[in-house]
Tab-separated table of C-alpha atoms in Angstrom:
chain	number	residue	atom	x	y	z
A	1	UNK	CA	28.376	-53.888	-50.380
A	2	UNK	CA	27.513	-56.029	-53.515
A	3	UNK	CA	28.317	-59.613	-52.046
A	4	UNK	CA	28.476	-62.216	-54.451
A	5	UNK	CA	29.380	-64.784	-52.207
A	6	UNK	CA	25.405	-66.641	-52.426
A	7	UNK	CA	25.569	-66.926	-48.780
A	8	UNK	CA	26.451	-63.246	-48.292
A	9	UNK	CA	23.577	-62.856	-51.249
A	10	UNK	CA	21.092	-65.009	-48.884
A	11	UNK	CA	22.079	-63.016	-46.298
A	12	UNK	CA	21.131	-59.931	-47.831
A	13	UNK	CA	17.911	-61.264	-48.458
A	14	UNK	CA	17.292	-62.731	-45.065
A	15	UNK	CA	18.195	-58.680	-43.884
A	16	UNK	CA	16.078	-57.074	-46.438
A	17	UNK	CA	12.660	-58.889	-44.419
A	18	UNK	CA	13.788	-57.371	-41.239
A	19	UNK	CA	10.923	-55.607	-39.615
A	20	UNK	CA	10.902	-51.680	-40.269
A	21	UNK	CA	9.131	-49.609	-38.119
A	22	UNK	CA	7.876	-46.334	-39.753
A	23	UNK	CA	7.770	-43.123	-37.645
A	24	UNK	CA	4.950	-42.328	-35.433
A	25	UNK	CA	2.348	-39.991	-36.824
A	26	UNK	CA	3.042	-37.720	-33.366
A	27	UNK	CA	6.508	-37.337	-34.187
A	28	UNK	CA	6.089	-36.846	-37.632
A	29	UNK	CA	3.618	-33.809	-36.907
A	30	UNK	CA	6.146	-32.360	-34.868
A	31	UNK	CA	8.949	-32.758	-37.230
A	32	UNK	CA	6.718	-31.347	-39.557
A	33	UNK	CA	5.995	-28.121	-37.177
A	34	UNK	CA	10.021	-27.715	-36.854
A	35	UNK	CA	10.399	-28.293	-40.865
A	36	UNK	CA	7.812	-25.471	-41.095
A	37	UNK	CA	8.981	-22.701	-38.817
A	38	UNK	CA	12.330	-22.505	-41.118
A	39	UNK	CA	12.148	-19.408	-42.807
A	40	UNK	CA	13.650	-19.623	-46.326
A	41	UNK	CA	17.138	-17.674	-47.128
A	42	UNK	CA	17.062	-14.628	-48.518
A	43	UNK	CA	17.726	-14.760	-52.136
A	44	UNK	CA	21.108	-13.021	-52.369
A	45	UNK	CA	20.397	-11.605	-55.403
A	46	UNK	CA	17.432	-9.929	-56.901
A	47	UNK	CA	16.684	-9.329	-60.556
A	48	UNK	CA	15.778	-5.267	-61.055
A	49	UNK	CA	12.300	-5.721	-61.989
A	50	UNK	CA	12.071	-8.256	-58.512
A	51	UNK	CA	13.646	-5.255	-55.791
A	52	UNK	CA	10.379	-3.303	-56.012
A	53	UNK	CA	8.049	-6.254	-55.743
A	54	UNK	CA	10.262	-7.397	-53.218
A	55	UNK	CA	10.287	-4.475	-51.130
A	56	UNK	CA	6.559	-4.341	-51.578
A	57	UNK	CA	6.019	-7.585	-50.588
A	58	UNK	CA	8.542	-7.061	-47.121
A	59	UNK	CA	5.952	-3.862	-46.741
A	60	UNK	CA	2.830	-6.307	-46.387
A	61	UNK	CA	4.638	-8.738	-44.609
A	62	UNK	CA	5.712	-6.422	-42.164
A	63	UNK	CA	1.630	-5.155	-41.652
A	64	UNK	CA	0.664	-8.991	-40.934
A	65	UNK	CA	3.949	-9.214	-38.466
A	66	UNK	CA	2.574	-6.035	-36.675
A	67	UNK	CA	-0.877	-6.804	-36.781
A	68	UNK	CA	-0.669	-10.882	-35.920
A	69	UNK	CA	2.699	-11.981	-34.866
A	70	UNK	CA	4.033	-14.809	-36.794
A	71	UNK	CA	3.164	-18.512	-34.964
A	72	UNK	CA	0.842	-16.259	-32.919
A	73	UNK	CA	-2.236	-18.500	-34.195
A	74	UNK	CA	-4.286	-21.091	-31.988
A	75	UNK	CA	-2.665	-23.939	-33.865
A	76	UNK	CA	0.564	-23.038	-33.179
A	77	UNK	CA	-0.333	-22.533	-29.296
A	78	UNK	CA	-2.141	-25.882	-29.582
A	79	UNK	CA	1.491	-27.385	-30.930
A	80	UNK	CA	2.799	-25.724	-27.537
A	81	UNK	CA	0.868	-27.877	-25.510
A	82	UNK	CA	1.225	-30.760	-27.033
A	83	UNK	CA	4.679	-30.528	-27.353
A	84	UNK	CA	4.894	-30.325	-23.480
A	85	UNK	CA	2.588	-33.232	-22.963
A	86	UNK	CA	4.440	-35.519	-25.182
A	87	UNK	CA	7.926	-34.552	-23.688
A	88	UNK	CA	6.044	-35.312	-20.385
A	89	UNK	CA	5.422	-38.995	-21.629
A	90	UNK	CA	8.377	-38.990	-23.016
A	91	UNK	CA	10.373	-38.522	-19.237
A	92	UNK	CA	7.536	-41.109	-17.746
A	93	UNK	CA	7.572	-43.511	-20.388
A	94	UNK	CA	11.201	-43.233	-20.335
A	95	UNK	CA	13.516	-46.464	-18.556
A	96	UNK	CA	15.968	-43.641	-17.355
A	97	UNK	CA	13.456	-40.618	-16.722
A	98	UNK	CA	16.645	-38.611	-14.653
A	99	UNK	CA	20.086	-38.506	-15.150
A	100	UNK	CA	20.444	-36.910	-11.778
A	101	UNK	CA	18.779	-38.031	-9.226
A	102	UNK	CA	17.746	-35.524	-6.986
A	103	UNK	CA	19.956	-34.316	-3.600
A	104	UNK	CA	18.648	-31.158	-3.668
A	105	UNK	CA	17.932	-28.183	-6.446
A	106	UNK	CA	21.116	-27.293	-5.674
A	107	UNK	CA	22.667	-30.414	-6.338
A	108	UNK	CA	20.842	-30.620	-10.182
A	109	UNK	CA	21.465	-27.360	-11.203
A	110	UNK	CA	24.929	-27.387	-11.406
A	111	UNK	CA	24.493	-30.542	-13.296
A	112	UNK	CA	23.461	-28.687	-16.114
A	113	UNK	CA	25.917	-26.793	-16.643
A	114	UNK	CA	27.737	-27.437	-19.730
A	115	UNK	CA	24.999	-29.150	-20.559
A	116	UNK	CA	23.121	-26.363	-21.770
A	117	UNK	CA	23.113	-23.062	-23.529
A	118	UNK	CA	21.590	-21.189	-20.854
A	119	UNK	CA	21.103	-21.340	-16.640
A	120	UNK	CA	17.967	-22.796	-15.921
A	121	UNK	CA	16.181	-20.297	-12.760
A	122	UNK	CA	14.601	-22.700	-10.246
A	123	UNK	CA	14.750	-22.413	-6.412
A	124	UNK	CA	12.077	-24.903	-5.263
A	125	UNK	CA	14.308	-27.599	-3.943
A	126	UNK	CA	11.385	-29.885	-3.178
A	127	UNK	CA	9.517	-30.391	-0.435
A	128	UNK	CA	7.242	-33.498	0.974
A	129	UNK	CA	4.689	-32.724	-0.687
A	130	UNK	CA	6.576	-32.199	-3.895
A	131	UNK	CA	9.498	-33.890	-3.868
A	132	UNK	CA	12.359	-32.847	-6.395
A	133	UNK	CA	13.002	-36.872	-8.052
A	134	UNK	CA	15.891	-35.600	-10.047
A	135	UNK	CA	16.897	-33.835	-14.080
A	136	UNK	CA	17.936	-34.584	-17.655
A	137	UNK	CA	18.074	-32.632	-20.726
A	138	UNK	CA	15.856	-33.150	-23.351
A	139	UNK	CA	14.623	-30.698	-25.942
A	140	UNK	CA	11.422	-28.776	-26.426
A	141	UNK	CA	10.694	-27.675	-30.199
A	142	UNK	CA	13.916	-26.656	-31.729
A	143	UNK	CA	15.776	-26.064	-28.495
A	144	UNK	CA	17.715	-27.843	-25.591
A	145	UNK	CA	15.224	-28.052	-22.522
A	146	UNK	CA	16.284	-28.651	-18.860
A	147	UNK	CA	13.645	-31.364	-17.412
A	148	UNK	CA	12.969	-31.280	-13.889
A	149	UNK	CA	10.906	-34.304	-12.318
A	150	UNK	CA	8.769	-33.801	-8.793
A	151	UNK	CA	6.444	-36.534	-7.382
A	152	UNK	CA	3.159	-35.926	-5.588
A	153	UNK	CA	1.998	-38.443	-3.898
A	154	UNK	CA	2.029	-40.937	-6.927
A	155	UNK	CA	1.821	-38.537	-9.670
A	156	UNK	CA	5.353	-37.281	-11.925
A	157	UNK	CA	5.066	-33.409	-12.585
A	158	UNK	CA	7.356	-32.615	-16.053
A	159	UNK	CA	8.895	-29.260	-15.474
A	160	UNK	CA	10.526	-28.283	-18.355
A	161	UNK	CA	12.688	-25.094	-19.019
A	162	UNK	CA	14.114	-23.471	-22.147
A	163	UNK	CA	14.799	-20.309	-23.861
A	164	UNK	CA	11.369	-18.599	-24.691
A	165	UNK	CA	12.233	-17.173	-28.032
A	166	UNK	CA	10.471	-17.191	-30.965
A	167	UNK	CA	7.612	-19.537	-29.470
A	168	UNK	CA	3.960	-18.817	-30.096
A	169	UNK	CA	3.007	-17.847	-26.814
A	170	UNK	CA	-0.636	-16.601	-25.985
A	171	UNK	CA	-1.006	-13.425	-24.339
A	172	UNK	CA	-4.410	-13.115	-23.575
A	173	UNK	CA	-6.857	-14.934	-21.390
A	174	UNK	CA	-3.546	-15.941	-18.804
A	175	UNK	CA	-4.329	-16.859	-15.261
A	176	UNK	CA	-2.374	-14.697	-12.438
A	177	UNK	CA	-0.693	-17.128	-9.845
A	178	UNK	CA	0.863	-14.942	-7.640
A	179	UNK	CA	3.879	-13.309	-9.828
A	180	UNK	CA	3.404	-15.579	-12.734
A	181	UNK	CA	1.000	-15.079	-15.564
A	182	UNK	CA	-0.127	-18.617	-16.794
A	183	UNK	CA	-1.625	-20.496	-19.771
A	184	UNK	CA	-3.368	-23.063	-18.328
A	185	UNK	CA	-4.207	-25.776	-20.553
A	186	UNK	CA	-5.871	-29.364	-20.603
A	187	UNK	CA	-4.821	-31.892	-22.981
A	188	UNK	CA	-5.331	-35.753	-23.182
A	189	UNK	CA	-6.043	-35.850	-19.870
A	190	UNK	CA	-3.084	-33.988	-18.923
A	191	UNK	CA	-2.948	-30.162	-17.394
A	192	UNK	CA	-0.252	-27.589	-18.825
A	193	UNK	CA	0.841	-24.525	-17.401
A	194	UNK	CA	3.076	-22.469	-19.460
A	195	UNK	CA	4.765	-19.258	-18.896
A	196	UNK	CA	7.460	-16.814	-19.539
A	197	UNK	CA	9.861	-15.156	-16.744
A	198	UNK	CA	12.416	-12.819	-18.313
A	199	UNK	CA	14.397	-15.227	-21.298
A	200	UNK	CA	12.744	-18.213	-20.366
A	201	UNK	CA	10.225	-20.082	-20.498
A	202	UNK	CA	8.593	-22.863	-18.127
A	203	UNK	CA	6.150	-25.770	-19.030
A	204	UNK	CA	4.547	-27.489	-16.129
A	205	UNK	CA	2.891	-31.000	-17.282
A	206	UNK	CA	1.081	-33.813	-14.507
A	207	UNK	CA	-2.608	-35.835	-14.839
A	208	UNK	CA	-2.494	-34.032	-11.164
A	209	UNK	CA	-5.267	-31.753	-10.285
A	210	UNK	CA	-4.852	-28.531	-11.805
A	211	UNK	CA	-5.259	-27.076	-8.194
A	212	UNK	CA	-1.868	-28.940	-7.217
A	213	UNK	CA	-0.174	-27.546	-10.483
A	214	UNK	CA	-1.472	-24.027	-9.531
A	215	UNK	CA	0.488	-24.220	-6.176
A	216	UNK	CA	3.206	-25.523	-7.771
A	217	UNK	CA	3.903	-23.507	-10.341
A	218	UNK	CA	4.813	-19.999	-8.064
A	219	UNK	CA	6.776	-21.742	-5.620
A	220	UNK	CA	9.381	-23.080	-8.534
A	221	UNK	CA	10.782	-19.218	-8.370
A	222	UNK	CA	9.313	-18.037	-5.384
A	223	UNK	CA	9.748	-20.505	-2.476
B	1	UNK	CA	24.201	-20.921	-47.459
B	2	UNK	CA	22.089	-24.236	-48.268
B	3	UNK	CA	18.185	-22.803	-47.909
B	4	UNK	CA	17.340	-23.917	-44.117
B	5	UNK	CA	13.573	-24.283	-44.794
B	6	UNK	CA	14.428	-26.327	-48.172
B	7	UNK	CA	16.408	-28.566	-45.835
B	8	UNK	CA	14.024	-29.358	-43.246
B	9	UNK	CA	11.692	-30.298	-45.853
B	10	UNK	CA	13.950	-32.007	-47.974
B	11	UNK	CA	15.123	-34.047	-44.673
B	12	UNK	CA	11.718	-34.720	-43.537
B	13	UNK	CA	12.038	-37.412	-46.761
B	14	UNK	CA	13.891	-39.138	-44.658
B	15	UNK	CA	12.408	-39.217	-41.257
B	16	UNK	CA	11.361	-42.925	-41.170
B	17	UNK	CA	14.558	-44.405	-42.000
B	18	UNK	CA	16.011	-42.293	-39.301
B	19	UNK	CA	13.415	-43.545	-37.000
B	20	UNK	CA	14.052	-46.873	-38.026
B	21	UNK	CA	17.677	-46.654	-37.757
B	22	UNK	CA	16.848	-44.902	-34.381
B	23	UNK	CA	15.243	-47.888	-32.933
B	24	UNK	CA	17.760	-50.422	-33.735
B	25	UNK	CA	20.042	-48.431	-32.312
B	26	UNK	CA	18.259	-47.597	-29.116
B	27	UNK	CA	16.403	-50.802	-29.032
B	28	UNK	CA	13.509	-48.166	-27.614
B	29	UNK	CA	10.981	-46.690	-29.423
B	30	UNK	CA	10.672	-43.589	-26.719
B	31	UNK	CA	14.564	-43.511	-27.046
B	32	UNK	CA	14.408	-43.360	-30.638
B	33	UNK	CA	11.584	-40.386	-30.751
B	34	UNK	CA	13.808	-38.364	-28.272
B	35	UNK	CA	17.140	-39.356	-31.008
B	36	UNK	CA	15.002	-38.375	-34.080
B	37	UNK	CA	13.961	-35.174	-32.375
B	38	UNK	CA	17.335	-34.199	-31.202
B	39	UNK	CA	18.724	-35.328	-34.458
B	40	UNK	CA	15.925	-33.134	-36.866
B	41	UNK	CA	16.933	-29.941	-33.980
B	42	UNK	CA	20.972	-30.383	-34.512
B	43	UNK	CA	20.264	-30.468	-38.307
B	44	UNK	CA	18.541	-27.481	-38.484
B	45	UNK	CA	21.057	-25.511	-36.092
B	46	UNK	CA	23.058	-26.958	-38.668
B	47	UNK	CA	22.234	-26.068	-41.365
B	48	UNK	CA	24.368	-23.602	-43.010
B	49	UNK	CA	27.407	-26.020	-42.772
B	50	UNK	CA	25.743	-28.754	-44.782
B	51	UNK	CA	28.421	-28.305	-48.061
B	52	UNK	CA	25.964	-30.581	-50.456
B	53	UNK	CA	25.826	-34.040	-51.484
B	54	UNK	CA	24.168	-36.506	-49.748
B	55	UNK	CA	21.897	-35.145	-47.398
B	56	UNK	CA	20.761	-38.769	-46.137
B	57	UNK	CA	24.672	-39.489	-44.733
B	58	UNK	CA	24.998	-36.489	-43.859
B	59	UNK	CA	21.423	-36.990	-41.244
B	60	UNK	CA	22.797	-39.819	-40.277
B	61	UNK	CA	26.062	-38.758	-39.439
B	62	UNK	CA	24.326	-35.929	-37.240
B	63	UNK	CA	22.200	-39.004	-35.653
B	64	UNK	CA	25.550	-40.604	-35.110
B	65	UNK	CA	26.596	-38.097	-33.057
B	66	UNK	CA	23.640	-37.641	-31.289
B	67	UNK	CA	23.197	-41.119	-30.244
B	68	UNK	CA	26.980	-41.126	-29.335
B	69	UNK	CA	25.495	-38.222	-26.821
B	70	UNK	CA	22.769	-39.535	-25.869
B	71	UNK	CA	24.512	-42.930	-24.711
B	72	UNK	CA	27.176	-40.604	-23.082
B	73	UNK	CA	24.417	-38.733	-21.262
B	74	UNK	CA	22.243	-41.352	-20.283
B	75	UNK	CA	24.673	-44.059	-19.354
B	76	UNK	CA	28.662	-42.177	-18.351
B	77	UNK	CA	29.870	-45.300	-16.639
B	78	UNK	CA	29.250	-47.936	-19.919
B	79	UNK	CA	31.753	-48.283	-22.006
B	80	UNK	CA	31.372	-45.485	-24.943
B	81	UNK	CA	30.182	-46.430	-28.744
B	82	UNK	CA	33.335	-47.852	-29.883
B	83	UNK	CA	33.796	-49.047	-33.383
B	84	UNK	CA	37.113	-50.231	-32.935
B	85	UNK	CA	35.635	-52.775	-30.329
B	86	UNK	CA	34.629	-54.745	-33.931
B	87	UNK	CA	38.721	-55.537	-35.219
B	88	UNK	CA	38.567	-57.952	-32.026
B	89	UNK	CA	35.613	-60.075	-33.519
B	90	UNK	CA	36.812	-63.401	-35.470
B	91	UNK	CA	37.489	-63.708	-39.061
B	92	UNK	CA	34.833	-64.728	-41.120
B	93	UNK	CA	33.558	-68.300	-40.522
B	94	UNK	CA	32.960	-71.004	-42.635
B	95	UNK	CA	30.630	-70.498	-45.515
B	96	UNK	CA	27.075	-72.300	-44.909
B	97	UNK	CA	25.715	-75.072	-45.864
B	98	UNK	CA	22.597	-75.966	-47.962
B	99	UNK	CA	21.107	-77.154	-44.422
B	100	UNK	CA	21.854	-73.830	-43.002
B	101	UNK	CA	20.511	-71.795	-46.230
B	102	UNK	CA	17.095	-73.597	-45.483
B	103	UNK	CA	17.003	-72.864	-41.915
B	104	UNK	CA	17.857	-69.022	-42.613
B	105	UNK	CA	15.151	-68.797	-45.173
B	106	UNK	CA	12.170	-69.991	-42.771
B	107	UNK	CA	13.023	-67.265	-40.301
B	108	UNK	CA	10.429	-64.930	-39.096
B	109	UNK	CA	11.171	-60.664	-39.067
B	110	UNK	CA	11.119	-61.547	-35.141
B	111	UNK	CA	14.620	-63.553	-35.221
B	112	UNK	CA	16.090	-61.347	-37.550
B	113	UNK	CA	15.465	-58.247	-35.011
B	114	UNK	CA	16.464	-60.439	-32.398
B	115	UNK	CA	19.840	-61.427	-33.564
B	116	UNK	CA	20.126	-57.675	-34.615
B	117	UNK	CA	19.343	-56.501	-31.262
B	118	UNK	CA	22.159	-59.401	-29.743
B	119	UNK	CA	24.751	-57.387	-31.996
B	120	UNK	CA	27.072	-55.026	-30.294
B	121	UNK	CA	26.211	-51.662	-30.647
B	122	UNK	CA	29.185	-51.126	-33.492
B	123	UNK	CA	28.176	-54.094	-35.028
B	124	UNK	CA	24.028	-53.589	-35.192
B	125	UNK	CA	25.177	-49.884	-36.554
B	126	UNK	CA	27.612	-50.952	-39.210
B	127	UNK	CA	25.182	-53.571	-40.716
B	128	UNK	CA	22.422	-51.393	-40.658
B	129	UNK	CA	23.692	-48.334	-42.436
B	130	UNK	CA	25.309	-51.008	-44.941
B	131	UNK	CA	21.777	-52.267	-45.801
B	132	UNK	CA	20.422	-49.077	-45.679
B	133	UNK	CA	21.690	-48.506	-49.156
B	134	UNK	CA	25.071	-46.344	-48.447
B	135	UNK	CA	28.113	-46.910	-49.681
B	136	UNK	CA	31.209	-47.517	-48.032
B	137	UNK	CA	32.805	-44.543	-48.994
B	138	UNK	CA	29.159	-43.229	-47.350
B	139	UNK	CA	29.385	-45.610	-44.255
B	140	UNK	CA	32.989	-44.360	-43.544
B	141	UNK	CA	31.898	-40.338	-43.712
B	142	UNK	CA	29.200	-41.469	-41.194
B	143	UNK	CA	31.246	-43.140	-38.928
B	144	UNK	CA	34.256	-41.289	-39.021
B	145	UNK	CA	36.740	-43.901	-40.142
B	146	UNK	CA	39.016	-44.789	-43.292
B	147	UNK	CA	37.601	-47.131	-46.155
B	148	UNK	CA	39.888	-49.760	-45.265
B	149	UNK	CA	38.384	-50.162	-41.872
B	150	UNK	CA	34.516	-49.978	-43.193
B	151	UNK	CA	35.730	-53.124	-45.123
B	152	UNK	CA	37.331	-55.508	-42.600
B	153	UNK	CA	34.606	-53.863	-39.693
B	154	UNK	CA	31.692	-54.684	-42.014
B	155	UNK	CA	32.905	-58.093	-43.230
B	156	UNK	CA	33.526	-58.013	-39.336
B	157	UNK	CA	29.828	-57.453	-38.433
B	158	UNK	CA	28.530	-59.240	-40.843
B	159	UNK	CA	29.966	-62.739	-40.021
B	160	UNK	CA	29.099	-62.239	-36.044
B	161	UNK	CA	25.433	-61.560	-37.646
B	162	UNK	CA	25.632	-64.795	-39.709
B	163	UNK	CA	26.599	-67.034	-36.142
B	164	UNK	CA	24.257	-65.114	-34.328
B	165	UNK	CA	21.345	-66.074	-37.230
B	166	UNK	CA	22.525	-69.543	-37.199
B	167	UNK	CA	21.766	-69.806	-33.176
B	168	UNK	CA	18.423	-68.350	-33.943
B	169	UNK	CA	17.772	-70.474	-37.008
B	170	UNK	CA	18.545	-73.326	-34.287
């Protein structure tokens, strides 16, 4: 709009000083992560001096994939974590943390659906000592996430679930609780646990004890 | 096929004027993270049906959409986003006087954001993306409407922004 009306011009101007807020570094970072896990197209064609360098090329690249899979670095497991954390203050921090309020696991579950790409497994309806507040969706990385919020005593626990593809998860140095083989992790204050069971993949975030989290985390799928 | 990883990039340009956008929308800077983030994932699922052309309408056309969601999601008993909601404003008022000039000129960025924020939702949206350089032709692809209606909605928006000013100028 090109206003030449001079009080639709002073308006402009008056706009133009309106306070502009520039992204927060955080998000920016993890933009940045998500910009840099595309992997560029394929070219579709190749020039016929390029196949054989190409091909070589695809050779090497497929060493590195076998020897150190791709994302597979400490970084990227570091981004893991504090991906969960942040999503964690994002549901505390957050005027509408649920957007079902809890009658039972049985009650948010089917909430999801349609909601989602894929059936979130939990069984632990809650109990008094972890009491199931309610869900939402929100997103983890580059994917959909179902969020599920418990209480203890006056603590919120972040379990988040999502499709466990193509995440950098570690493989070594996990902690056995019961059936579950866990990363646990600390970060600004806050204790992960991640895992995997079958397609999925569960993040459990709280400034709880890590003790508390470590009974938590096998009853979600094991009550 | 547009490159995907060329397009992240190339959108990551224009990550604070979605934020921005975000948080007038939202009025909430944790809302506005979550509406960037879904907005950056939807674009890269995306991807491969972005035709060309302008890649900044074309984000914020995804964040349209995602913010239409999110409001859906987050609040299914208020009424939805609903630009039609703007044909019921007035017409345009008055022009202002050189009293009212002077008072608009000594405001501060915190009335500006407030009479922003006292905009509708259709309103607050309309204004923004009009200031945020697009053209109507632009604003209309974003929103989803004719030309025609970008016009009388933004002339529309524009004067309930000018009475809304004039309160805070007050």
């Amino acid at each position: 709009m090109t206003p030449e009306d001079p009080t639709e011009r002073e308006l402009d101007q008056l706009l133009a000083r309106r306070p502009r807020t520039a992204a927060p570094a955080e998000l920016r970072r993890r933009m940045e992560a998500l910009a840099s896990e595309t992997r560029p197209a394929t070219p579709r064609r190749l020039g016929r001096w390029l196949a054989p360098l190409a091909s070589a090329c695809a050779a090497g690249l497929l060493v590195w994939v076998v020897v150190r899979p791709p994302g597979d670095t400490a970084g990227a497991r570091v981004d893991l974590v504090e991906e969960a954390v942040n999503d964690h203050l994002r549901v505390v921090e957050s005027s509408h943390p649920v957007e079902i309020e809890s009658g039972g696991i049985h009650q948010v579950k089917p909430w999801f659906t349609g909601r989602l790409d894929f059936a979130p497994r939990v069984e632990f309806s809650g109990d008094a000592e972890f009491p199931l507040v309610g869900g939402s969706v929100g997103y983890f990385r580059d994917r959909k996430a179902a969020v599920f919020l418990f209480r203890h005593r006056l603590h919120s626990i972040t379990l988040l679930v999502f499709p466990a593809d193509r995440l950098p998860w570690r493989s070594h140095g996990l902690r056995s609780l019961g059936p579950l083989a866990v990363d646990e992790q600390r970060s600004r204050g806050f204790n992960a646990l991640l895992w995997r069971e079958g397609e999925l993949g569960y993040a459990l975030v709280s400034d709880v004890n890590l003790a508390d989290l470590e009974r938590l985390a096998p009853r979600l799928n094991h009550p | 096929m547009p490159d995907r990883g060329r397009l992240a990039r190339e959108a990551l340009q224009h990550l604070d004027a979605l934020y921005d956008h975000g948080r007038y929308l939202t009025r909430n800077a944790v809302e506005a993270e979550d509406l960037v983030q879904e907005t950056y994932a939807r674009v890269l699922g995306a991807a491969a049906t972005f035709g060309g052309g302008n890649l900044k309408a074309w984000l914020f056309r995804i964040q349209r959409n995602a913010f239409i969601d999110q409001r859906r999601r987050s609040r299914p008993m208020a009424p939805s986003f609903d630009p039609a909601a703007l044909d019921t404003l007035d017409g345009a008022p008055a022009p202002a006087g050189e009293d009212q000039l002077a008072q608009l000129r000594r405001m501060t960025g915190a009335d500006i954001e407030a009479a922003l924020f006292s905009l509708s939702d259709e309103a607050r949206a309309i204004v923004l993306l009009d200031l945020e350089g697009f053209t109507e032709t632009e604003v209309a692809d974003i929103l989803g409407c004719a030309l025609g209606t970008v016009k009388s909605r933004l002339s529309r928006a524009r004067a309930a922004l000018r009475e809304k000013l004039k309160d805070y100028a007050r």
